[in-house]
Every structure is written in C-alpha cells, then in structure tokens.
CSV table of C-alpha atoms and ligand atoms in Angstrom, one decimal:
chain,number,residue,atom,x,y,z
A,5,MET,CA,-5.7,-13.0,21.2
A,6,LYS,CA,-2.9,-11.5,23.3
A,7,ASN,CA,-1.2,-14.8,23.6
A,8,LEU,CA,-0.7,-15.0,19.8
A,9,PHE,CA,2.3,-12.8,20.4
A,10,PRO,CA,5.4,-14.3,22.0
A,11,VAL,CA,5.1,-11.7,24.8
A,12,ASP,CA,7.9,-13.0,27.0
A,13,ARG,CA,10.4,-12.7,24.2
A,14,LEU,CA,9.0,-9.4,22.9
A,15,ARG,CA,9.2,-7.7,26.2
A,16,GLU,CA,13.0,-8.3,26.3
A,17,LEU,CA,13.6,-6.3,23.1
A,18,PRO,CA,14.4,-2.6,23.3
A,19,THR,CA,11.3,-0.6,22.3
A,20,PRO,CA,10.0,0.9,20.1
A,21,TYR,CA,10.2,-1.5,17.3
A,22,TYR,CA,8.2,-3.2,14.5
A,23,TYR,CA,7.4,-6.8,14.8
A,24,TYR,CA,6.2,-8.8,11.7
A,25,ASP,CA,4.2,-12.0,11.8
A,26,MET,CA,5.7,-13.7,8.8
A,27,GLU,CA,3.3,-16.6,9.1
A,28,LEU,CA,0.4,-14.3,8.6
A,29,LEU,CA,2.2,-12.6,5.7
A,30,GLY,CA,2.7,-16.1,4.2
A,31,GLN,CA,-1.0,-17.0,4.6
A,32,THR,CA,-2.0,-13.7,3.1
A,33,LEU,CA,0.2,-14.3,0.0
A,34,SER,CA,-1.0,-17.9,-0.3
A,35,GLU,CA,-4.6,-16.6,-0.3
A,36,ILE,CA,-3.8,-14.1,-3.1
A,37,ASN,CA,-2.0,-16.8,-5.1
A,38,LYS,CA,-4.9,-19.2,-4.7
A,39,GLN,CA,-7.3,-16.6,-5.9
A,40,ILE,CA,-5.4,-15.5,-8.9
A,41,ARG,CA,-4.6,-19.0,-10.0
A,42,GLU,CA,-8.3,-19.5,-10.5
A,43,TYR,CA,-8.4,-16.7,-13.1
A,44,GLY,CA,-5.1,-17.4,-14.9
A,45,ASN,CA,-4.5,-14.0,-16.4
A,46,TYR,CA,-4.4,-12.0,-13.2
A,47,HIS,CA,-1.1,-10.6,-11.9
A,48,VAL,CA,-0.4,-8.8,-8.6
A,49,HIS,CA,2.4,-6.3,-8.2
A,50,TYR,CA,3.1,-5.5,-4.5
A,51,ALA,CA,3.0,-1.7,-3.9
A,52,VAL,CA,6.5,-1.3,-2.4
A,53,LYS,CA,5.6,2.1,-0.9
A,54,ALA,CA,3.5,0.3,1.8
A,55,ASN,CA,6.6,-1.3,3.3
A,56,ALA,CA,10.0,-1.6,1.7
A,57,ASN,CA,11.7,-3.6,4.6
A,58,PRO,CA,14.2,-5.9,2.7
A,59,HIS,CA,13.1,-9.0,4.6
A,60,ILE,CA,9.4,-8.3,3.7
A,61,LEU,CA,10.3,-7.5,0.1
A,62,SER,CA,12.3,-10.7,-0.5
A,63,TYR,CA,9.6,-12.8,1.1
A,64,ILE,CA,6.9,-11.3,-1.2
A,65,ASN,CA,9.2,-11.8,-4.2
A,66,LYS,CA,9.7,-15.4,-3.2
A,67,CYS,CA,5.9,-15.8,-3.2
A,68,GLY,CA,5.9,-14.8,-6.9
A,69,LEU,CA,4.4,-11.4,-6.9
A,70,GLY,CA,5.7,-8.5,-9.0
A,71,ALA,CA,6.5,-5.0,-7.7
A,72,ASP,CA,4.8,-1.6,-8.1
A,73,CYS,CA,7.2,1.2,-7.6
A,74,VAL,CA,6.8,5.0,-7.4
A,75,SER,CA,10.4,6.0,-7.4
A,76,GLY,CA,13.8,5.0,-8.6
A,77,GLY,CA,14.8,4.2,-5.0
A,78,GLU,CA,11.9,1.7,-4.9
A,79,ILE,CA,13.0,0.2,-8.2
A,80,GLU,CA,16.4,-0.3,-6.7
A,81,ALA,CA,15.0,-1.8,-3.5
A,82,ALA,CA,12.8,-4.2,-5.5
A,83,LEU,CA,15.6,-5.3,-7.7
A,84,LYS,CA,17.9,-5.8,-4.7
A,85,SER,CA,15.3,-8.0,-3.1
A,86,GLY,CA,15.1,-10.2,-6.2
A,87,PHE,CA,12.1,-8.9,-8.0
A,88,PRO,CA,12.6,-9.5,-11.7
A,89,ALA,CA,12.6,-6.3,-13.8
A,90,ASP,CA,9.9,-7.7,-16.1
A,91,LYS,CA,7.5,-7.7,-13.2
A,92,ILE,CA,8.1,-4.1,-12.1
A,93,VAL,CA,5.7,-1.4,-12.9
A,94,PHE,CA,6.7,2.3,-12.3
A,95,ALA,CA,4.1,5.0,-11.5
A,96,GLY,CA,4.4,8.5,-10.1
A,97,VAL,CA,3.5,12.0,-11.3
A,98,GLY,CA,7.1,13.3,-11.0
A,99,LYS,CA,9.6,10.8,-12.4
A,100,ALA,CA,13.1,12.3,-12.6
A,101,ASP,CA,15.3,11.6,-15.6
A,102,TRP,CA,17.6,9.3,-13.7
A,103,GLU,CA,14.6,7.3,-12.5
A,104,ILE,CA,13.3,6.9,-16.0
A,105,ASN,CA,16.8,5.9,-17.2
A,106,LEU,CA,17.0,3.3,-14.5
A,107,GLY,CA,13.7,1.8,-15.6
A,108,LEU,CA,14.8,1.8,-19.2
A,109,GLU,CA,18.2,0.3,-18.5
A,110,LYS,CA,16.6,-2.5,-16.4
A,111,ASP,CA,13.8,-3.0,-19.0
A,112,ILE,CA,11.0,-2.8,-16.5
A,113,PHE,CA,7.6,-4.2,-17.4
A,114,CYS,CA,5.9,-0.8,-17.8
A,115,PHE,CA,5.9,2.9,-17.1
A,116,ASN,CA,2.6,4.3,-16.0
A,117,ILE,CA,2.3,7.7,-17.6
A,118,GLU,CA,0.7,10.6,-15.8
A,119,SER,CA,1.2,13.6,-18.2
A,120,ALA,CA,1.9,14.4,-21.9
A,121,GLU,CA,5.2,16.0,-21.0
A,122,GLU,CA,6.3,12.9,-19.1
A,123,LEU,CA,5.4,10.8,-22.2
A,124,SER,CA,7.6,12.8,-24.5
A,125,VAL,CA,10.5,12.8,-22.0
A,126,ILE,CA,10.3,9.0,-21.7
A,127,ASN,CA,10.2,8.8,-25.5
A,128,ASP,CA,13.4,11.0,-25.8
A,129,LEU,CA,15.3,9.1,-23.1
A,130,ALA,CA,14.3,5.8,-24.6
A,131,GLY,CA,15.4,7.1,-28.0
A,132,GLU,CA,18.9,7.9,-26.7
A,133,LYS,CA,19.2,4.3,-25.7
A,134,ASN,CA,17.7,2.9,-28.8
A,135,LYS,CA,14.9,1.4,-26.8
A,136,THR,CA,11.2,1.3,-26.8
A,137,ALA,CA,9.5,1.9,-23.5
A,138,ARG,CA,6.4,0.0,-22.7
A,139,ILE,CA,3.8,2.4,-21.3
A,140,ALA,CA,0.4,2.5,-19.8
A,141,ILE,CA,-1.6,5.7,-19.5
A,142,ARG,CA,-2.9,6.4,-16.0
A,143,VAL,CA,-6.5,7.5,-16.4
A,144,ASN,CA,-8.3,9.4,-13.7
A,145,PRO,CA,-11.7,7.6,-13.8
A,146,ASP,CA,-13.4,10.3,-11.6
A,147,ILE,CA,-14.6,7.9,-9.0
A,148,ASP,CA,-15.1,8.8,-5.4
A,149,ALA,CA,-13.5,6.0,-3.3
A,150,HIS,CA,-15.3,7.4,-0.2
A,151,THR,CA,-12.2,7.4,1.8
A,152,HIS,CA,-10.1,10.1,3.5
A,153,HIS,CA,-9.4,13.0,1.1
A,154,TYR,CA,-5.7,12.6,1.5
A,155,ILE,CA,-5.8,9.1,0.2
A,156,THR,CA,-8.4,9.4,-2.5
A,157,THR,CA,-6.8,9.7,-5.9
A,158,GLY,CA,-9.3,8.9,-8.6
A,159,LEU,CA,-11.4,12.1,-8.4
A,160,ASN,CA,-11.4,14.8,-11.1
A,161,GLU,CA,-8.6,17.3,-11.3
A,162,ASN,CA,-6.5,15.4,-8.8
A,163,LYS,CA,-2.7,15.6,-9.5
A,164,PHE,CA,-2.8,12.0,-10.4
A,165,GLY,CA,-3.5,10.6,-13.9
A,166,ILE,CA,-5.0,11.9,-17.1
A,167,ASP,CA,-8.5,13.3,-17.3
A,168,LEU,CA,-10.8,11.0,-19.3
A,169,SER,CA,-11.5,13.8,-21.7
A,170,LEU,CA,-7.8,14.0,-22.6
A,171,LEU,CA,-7.3,10.3,-23.1
A,172,ASP,CA,-7.7,10.3,-26.9
A,173,LYS,CA,-5.1,13.0,-27.3
A,174,MET,CA,-2.7,11.1,-25.1
A,175,ILE,CA,-3.2,7.9,-27.1
A,176,GLU,CA,-2.6,9.9,-30.4
A,177,LEU,CA,0.5,11.3,-28.9
A,178,SER,CA,1.8,7.9,-27.9
A,179,GLU,CA,1.2,6.6,-31.4
A,180,ARG,CA,3.2,9.4,-32.9
A,181,LEU,CA,6.2,8.9,-30.7
A,182,PRO,CA,8.6,6.2,-32.0
A,183,ASN,CA,10.2,5.1,-28.8
A,184,VAL,CA,7.2,4.3,-26.6
A,185,ARG,CA,4.6,1.6,-27.1
A,186,LEU,CA,1.2,1.8,-25.5
A,187,GLU,CA,0.4,-1.5,-23.8
A,188,GLY,CA,-2.2,-0.8,-21.3
A,189,LEU,CA,-4.3,1.5,-19.2
A,190,HIS,CA,-3.7,2.1,-15.5
A,191,PHE,CA,-6.2,3.2,-12.8
A,192,HIS,CA,-5.9,3.7,-9.1
A,193,ILE,CA,-8.8,5.2,-7.2
A,194,GLY,CA,-7.6,5.5,-3.7
A,195,SER,CA,-6.7,3.5,-0.6
A,196,GLN,CA,-8.4,1.7,2.4
A,197,ILE,CA,-11.4,0.9,0.2
A,198,LEU,CA,-13.8,-1.5,1.9
A,199,ASN,CA,-16.9,-1.2,-0.1
A,200,ALA,CA,-17.5,-3.0,-3.4
A,201,GLU,CA,-19.2,-0.1,-5.1
A,202,PRO,CA,-16.2,2.0,-6.0
A,203,TYR,CA,-14.6,-1.0,-7.6
A,204,ILE,CA,-17.8,-1.9,-9.5
A,205,GLU,CA,-18.0,1.6,-10.8
A,206,LEU,CA,-14.4,1.4,-11.8
A,207,CYS,CA,-15.0,-1.8,-13.8
A,208,LYS,CA,-18.0,-0.2,-15.6
A,209,ARG,CA,-15.9,2.9,-16.4
A,210,ILE,CA,-13.2,0.7,-17.8
A,211,ASN,CA,-15.7,-1.2,-19.9
A,212,ASP,CA,-17.0,2.0,-21.4
A,213,ILE,CA,-13.4,3.2,-22.2
A,214,GLN,CA,-12.5,-0.2,-23.7
A,215,GLN,CA,-15.6,-0.1,-25.9
A,216,SER,CA,-14.7,3.3,-27.3
A,217,LEU,CA,-11.1,2.3,-27.9
A,218,LEU,CA,-12.3,-0.8,-29.7
A,219,ARG,CA,-14.3,1.3,-32.1
A,220,LYS,CA,-11.0,3.0,-32.9
A,221,ARG,CA,-9.3,-0.3,-33.3
A,222,ILE,CA,-7.0,0.4,-30.4
A,223,LYS,CA,-6.0,-2.9,-28.7
A,224,LEU,CA,-4.3,-3.1,-25.3
A,225,ASN,CA,-2.4,-6.0,-23.8
A,226,PHE,CA,-3.4,-5.3,-20.3
A,227,ILE,CA,-5.5,-3.3,-17.8
A,228,ASN,CA,-4.1,-2.3,-14.5
A,229,VAL,CA,-6.7,-1.5,-11.8
A,230,GLY,CA,-4.2,-0.3,-9.2
A,231,GLY,CA,-4.7,-1.2,-5.5
A,232,GLY,CA,-6.5,0.2,-2.6
A,233,LEU,CA,-8.2,-2.8,-0.9
A,234,GLY,CA,-8.7,-1.9,2.8
A,235,ILE,CA,-8.0,-3.8,5.9
A,236,ASN,CA,-10.0,-4.2,9.2
A,237,TYR,CA,-8.2,-1.7,11.6
A,238,ASP,CA,-11.0,-2.0,14.2
A,239,ASN,CA,-10.7,-5.7,14.6
A,240,PRO,CA,-7.5,-7.3,13.2
A,241,GLU,CA,-8.3,-10.6,15.0
A,242,ARG,CA,-11.6,-11.0,13.2
A,243,GLN,CA,-10.1,-10.3,9.8
A,244,PRO,CA,-6.4,-10.9,9.7
A,245,ILE,CA,-6.6,-11.6,6.0
A,246,PRO,CA,-8.7,-9.3,3.8
A,247,ASP,CA,-11.5,-10.8,1.7
A,248,PHE,CA,-9.5,-11.5,-1.5
A,249,THR,CA,-12.2,-13.9,-2.8
A,250,ARG,CA,-14.7,-11.0,-2.8
A,251,TYR,CA,-12.2,-8.5,-4.2
A,252,PHE,CA,-11.0,-10.5,-7.2
A,253,GLY,CA,-14.5,-11.8,-7.7
A,254,ILE,CA,-15.7,-8.2,-8.3
A,255,PHE,CA,-13.3,-7.8,-11.2
A,256,ASN,CA,-14.1,-11.2,-12.5
A,257,LYS,CA,-17.8,-10.4,-12.5
A,258,TYR,CA,-17.9,-6.8,-13.7
A,259,LEU,CA,-14.8,-6.2,-15.8
A,260,GLU,CA,-15.0,-7.2,-19.4
A,261,LEU,CA,-11.5,-8.1,-20.5
A,262,GLN,CA,-10.8,-8.3,-24.2
A,263,GLU,CA,-9.3,-11.5,-25.6
A,264,GLN,CA,-5.7,-12.0,-24.6
A,265,GLN,CA,-5.8,-9.2,-22.1
A,266,SER,CA,-4.3,-9.6,-18.7
A,267,LEU,CA,-5.4,-7.9,-15.6
A,268,HIS,CA,-2.9,-6.3,-13.2
A,269,PHE,CA,-3.3,-5.3,-9.6
A,270,GLU,CA,-1.1,-3.2,-7.3
A,271,LEU,CA,-1.9,-4.1,-3.7
A,272,GLY,CA,0.0,-2.7,-0.8
A,273,ARG,CA,-1.9,-2.2,2.4
A,274,SER,CA,-4.0,-5.4,2.1
A,275,ILE,CA,-0.8,-7.5,1.8
A,276,VAL,CA,1.3,-6.2,4.6
A,277,GLY,CA,-1.0,-4.1,6.8
A,278,GLN,CA,-2.1,-6.8,9.3
A,279,CYS,CA,1.2,-8.6,9.7
A,280,GLY,CA,3.0,-5.6,11.3
A,281,THR,CA,2.7,-4.4,14.9
A,282,LEU,CA,4.4,-1.4,16.5
A,283,PHE,CA,5.6,-2.4,20.0
A,284,SER,CA,6.2,0.3,22.6
A,285,LYS,CA,6.6,0.5,26.3
A,286,VAL,CA,4.9,2.9,28.7
A,287,LEU,CA,7.2,5.6,30.0
A,288,TYR,CA,4.7,7.4,32.2
A,289,VAL,CA,1.1,7.5,33.2
A,290,LYS,CA,0.2,11.1,33.7
A,291,GLU,CA,-2.9,11.9,35.7
A,292,GLY,CA,-4.4,15.1,34.6
A,293,VAL,CA,-7.5,16.9,35.9
A,294,ASN,CA,-10.1,15.2,33.7
A,295,LYS,CA,-7.9,12.9,31.7
A,296,SER,CA,-5.2,10.3,32.2
A,297,PHE,CA,-2.4,10.0,29.6
A,298,VAL,CA,-0.4,7.0,28.8
A,299,ILE,CA,2.9,8.3,27.5
A,300,LEU,CA,4.6,5.8,25.2
A,301,ASP,CA,8.2,5.6,24.0
A,302,ALA,CA,6.8,5.3,20.4
A,303,GLY,CA,5.6,8.4,18.7
A,304,MET,CA,4.5,9.9,15.4
A,305,THR,CA,8.1,9.5,14.1
A,306,ASP,CA,7.6,5.7,14.3
A,307,LEU,CA,4.0,5.6,13.1
A,308,ILE,CA,2.6,8.8,11.5
A,309,ARG,CA,-0.8,7.6,10.3
A,310,PRO,CA,-2.8,8.8,13.3
A,311,ALA,CA,-1.2,12.2,13.3
A,312,LEU,CA,-1.2,12.5,9.5
A,313,TYR,CA,-4.8,11.4,8.7
A,314,GLN,CA,-6.5,10.7,12.0
A,315,ALA,CA,-6.1,7.0,11.3
A,316,TYR,CA,-7.3,4.5,13.9
A,317,HIS,CA,-5.0,1.7,15.1
A,318,LYS,CA,-6.1,-0.8,17.8
A,319,ILE,CA,-4.0,-0.4,20.9
A,320,GLU,CA,-3.5,-3.2,23.4
A,321,ASN,CA,-1.7,-3.5,26.7
A,322,LEU,CA,-0.1,-7.0,26.6
A,323,THR,CA,1.2,-7.0,30.2
A,324,SER,CA,-1.8,-5.9,32.3
A,325,SER,CA,-5.0,-7.7,32.9
A,326,LEU,CA,-6.4,-5.2,35.5
A,327,LYS,CA,-9.7,-3.6,35.3
A,328,GLY,CA,-10.2,-1.2,32.3
A,329,ARG,CA,-9.7,2.6,32.5
A,330,ILE,CA,-10.0,5.3,29.9
A,331,TYR,CA,-6.8,6.9,28.6
A,332,ASP,CA,-5.4,9.1,25.9
A,333,VAL,CA,-2.4,7.3,24.5
A,334,VAL,CA,0.3,9.7,23.3
A,335,GLY,CA,3.9,9.7,22.1
A,336,PRO,CA,6.9,11.8,23.3
A,337,ILE,CA,7.2,14.0,20.3
A,338,CYS,CA,6.8,17.8,20.7
A,339,GLU,CA,3.6,18.0,18.6
A,340,SER,CA,0.1,17.9,19.8
A,341,SER,CA,-0.9,15.7,17.0
A,342,ASP,CA,1.4,13.0,18.4
A,343,CYS,CA,-1.4,11.0,19.7
A,344,PHE,CA,-2.2,7.4,19.0
A,345,GLY,CA,-5.7,7.4,20.4
A,346,LYS,CA,-8.1,9.5,22.5
A,347,ASP,CA,-10.4,8.0,25.2
A,348,ILE,CA,-9.1,4.5,24.7
A,349,GLU,CA,-10.1,1.8,27.1
A,350,LEU,CA,-7.1,-0.2,28.4
A,351,PRO,CA,-6.5,-2.4,31.4
A,352,GLU,CA,-5.1,-0.2,34.2
A,353,THR,CA,-1.7,0.7,32.8
A,354,LYS,CA,1.6,1.4,34.5
A,355,ARG,CA,5.2,2.3,33.6
A,356,GLY,CA,7.0,-0.5,31.8
A,357,ASP,CA,3.9,-2.1,30.3
A,358,LEU,CA,4.2,-3.5,26.8
A,359,ILE,CA,1.8,-1.9,24.3
A,360,ALA,CA,1.0,-3.2,20.9
A,361,ILE,CA,-0.3,-0.8,18.2
A,362,ARG,CA,-1.9,-3.2,15.7
A,363,SER,CA,-2.3,-3.3,11.9
A,364,ALA,CA,0.8,-1.2,11.4
A,365,GLY,CA,2.5,-3.2,8.7
A,366,ALA,CA,1.5,-0.8,5.9
A,367,TYR,CA,2.6,2.9,5.8
A,368,GLY,CA,4.2,2.5,9.2
A,369,GLU,CA,7.9,1.7,9.3
A,370,ILE,CA,8.5,3.1,5.8
A,371,MET,CA,7.2,6.5,6.9
A,372,ALA,CA,9.3,6.7,10.0
A,373,SER,CA,11.3,9.9,10.4
A,374,ARG,CA,14.2,11.3,12.4
A,375,TYR,CA,12.2,14.3,13.7
A,376,ASN,CA,13.4,15.3,17.2
A,377,CYS,CA,16.6,13.5,16.3
A,378,ARG,CA,15.0,10.2,17.1
A,379,SER,CA,16.2,6.8,15.8
A,380,ILE,CA,14.4,5.0,13.1
A,381,PRO,CA,12.7,2.0,14.8
A,382,LYS,CA,14.2,-1.4,14.4
A,383,SER,CA,12.3,-4.4,13.0
A,384,TYR,CA,12.0,-8.0,14.2
A,385,PHE,CA,10.4,-11.0,12.4
A,386,SER,CA,8.6,-13.9,13.8
A,387,ASP,CA,10.7,-16.3,11.7
A,388,ASP,CA,13.9,-14.7,13.1
A,389,LEU,CA,13.5,-13.2,16.5
A,390,SER,CA,17.3,-13.1,17.1
A,391,GLU,CA,17.9,-10.1,14.8
B,404,PLP,C1,-0.3,3.6,-3.2
B,404,PLP,C2,-0.6,3.0,-4.5
B,404,PLP,C3,-1.0,1.7,-4.5
B,404,PLP,C4,-1.2,0.8,-3.3
B,404,PLP,O1,-2.3,1.2,-2.6
B,404,PLP,P1,-2.8,0.3,-1.4
B,404,PLP,O2,-3.9,1.1,-0.8
B,404,PLP,O3,-1.7,0.2,-0.4
B,404,PLP,O4,-3.2,-1.0,-1.9
B,404,PLP,C5,-1.2,1.1,-5.8
B,404,PLP,N1,-1.0,1.8,-6.9
B,404,PLP,C6,-0.6,3.1,-6.9
B,404,PLP,C7,-0.4,3.9,-8.2
B,404,PLP,C8,-0.4,3.8,-5.7
B,404,PLP,O5,0.0,5.0,-5.7
C-alpha cells in the first residue's frame, strides 16, 4: 500500500509534518452521512478535540456535521470554520464563566452539564442575559468500555458526568431553575471502543432510564450517546473506514427512542484517525549491544499517544525495500518514554529514509507541544500539497 502516498512529493517536504488524505476523510464522511440518512433522526457532532486543524474543520463542516466542543477555544475554532452555532454541543467538567457566556451569546445547541454547581452557574449567567440555556445532563452510566483506563470515562466515580443515583435530584434542580431548559441526556463511555457490547449495554441502560423518566412524565427531545468508536491501528489498509453500518445499527436495534426524539453522536477518532499520517525522516541508526535504534526527527512532542498511553501506531519505511530487521523506533526528545515502537520490523533502514507513522489523524497534531523548544509540526493536505 506504500504507493498510495505520493512518496516523491512527500520526501521533498521538511519533516516532521502531518499529512492528511482528504479523499479518505471525504469517503469517511460520506459513509457516515449515508448511514444517518437511513435513520432520519440521527445527528453527528464531530468531536473537535480529536483534531482542530482549520482545513479539517471546514471540510467536516461542509459535509454537514455539527461540532462537539469541550472548551471555549474549541467553540471559537468551530464557529470560525463555519459550524453553525445551533449544531454545537458543549461538554466538559470545568467550564469557565467566559466559556459559558460565549456559548450563551452564540446560542449554541446545548450545554452538557456535569455537576449541580455548574447547572446553577449556567442558570445565573443565562439569567443575566435574559436567556434560557438548553441543557442535557451528562449521566455516568457505569459501563466498562474495556479500553485503556486513561480513556475510559463511563465508570462509577469518574470525574465525568453525574452518578445515576443523583440523576433525579439533578432533574428536579433543573426544573426549579428558570433560565435552563432540560432537553436531553448525554452519555460518553470512553474511546477506542471496538466491541459492540459496551454500546449494547449503554443502550439498555438508557432504555431503563427513559422508562423511569417516562413514569415521572419527563420528556426529553434528544439522547446524546457521545462518541468512542475505535479504529484499526494494527491494519489501517484493511480498514481505512470504520464499520459505521454496524455502529449505527447497534443503536437502531437496541436503543428505544421515544416519539419525536432525536439521537445525537459525538464522533472524533473514527472520523479523522485514519486520514492522518505523521511523516518523519531517519536521523540516525544507532547500533547498540543487543538492539538497533532508529532515531527519528519526530518525537513525542509531535505525537504523544505512544508515550502517554502506550498506544500502537503502525510504522512504515517508505523508501527502503531491503530485507527486514528489528528496531526500536524512537524520537529525539529527552525522555525515555519518547518511543514510537519497540522491536518493530522494518526493511533495513538508513539515515534519510522517509518514515510514515500511520493512523495519526486523531489526538496527534492537536496534542503537539513545544517541549524541548521544538516547533509545532506543519500540516499538508492531499488536496493542496503546495501549502
Ligand atoms: C472525547 C470525547 C468524544 C470523542 O471521542 P472519540 O473517541 O474521539 O470518538 C465525544 N464526546 C465527549 C464528551 C468526549 O469527551
């Protein structure tokens, strides 16, 4: 699959940099749109935190998706890239006053509420503006997403969301407050979820909650099930586009929506993960006693996922077709965790070779840092390689 990349052009560009396959992003978004058209009342908000590159954001906006934001900065980025305010949802455990005010001024679709205190602050700030804020309560459904503990969010006593046992109190509070209107419930159980079971469990949990709310005559306009659909990091060629048919099919089959209710999704990784690649050149090949190290000019400052949560990214040498050897592939940063892969087989590698670190479109560029006074990596796009 190497020749899918315009290698001759890419090797001329100064490394390290991110390269985005906009055709793949387009196909991924078409697939999502095709699926949700089937159901009619499904809406997808792109989780901006996965990748807020302006070119990516405007492209996703043009394809009709909404935005899921977790900060005022993300709301600003989404608006700047053309997302209409009435398709923006705003989550996060620690919304600052200015961020809430921004959401109120712009009349965003919904605030996802994570605590009682936040709810009353939003009520006060909305009151000052003579507005009514649309809100959803983020419920912690206590479901194990069977993913890395840093990225599971739906378990009990997590900092995210409201415990199920406190939901009734929260609803009562929202009914007492004049400047908020409860419109929905919000859930998000974690990230990089590849099994159906956690989502099936989530649907059943939501059905139970809806039944008990119905008995109290509480009606909601929408359910928001968050995001978390995983991608195939091991084999990006085999599955460049996640199985959205199966994903949306699970909710269609197991979730009992009430009449007039719409269903909202907040997908991040599954939309942008596979279209992005981090390109780097080999600085040195260091022969140790028992190991050989490929030292790249890209490091954890460009892509922190391997260092932060032992994430695996497929690594390819695009400019060597020699016999394979085993290497540790590392970056130049002064941290031992700055390692992209241990005991990786690559064709025999030499200084100057072009290395692709695959599936890096989500939580890659956006998490880049200036540690060691390094530069933030540039980005190039398949539909505009001149930039
Ligand atoms: C991170 C996040 C998402 C997106 O998660 P992905 O795994 O990238 O799909 C959606 N909703 C909320 C509330 C989040 O925090």
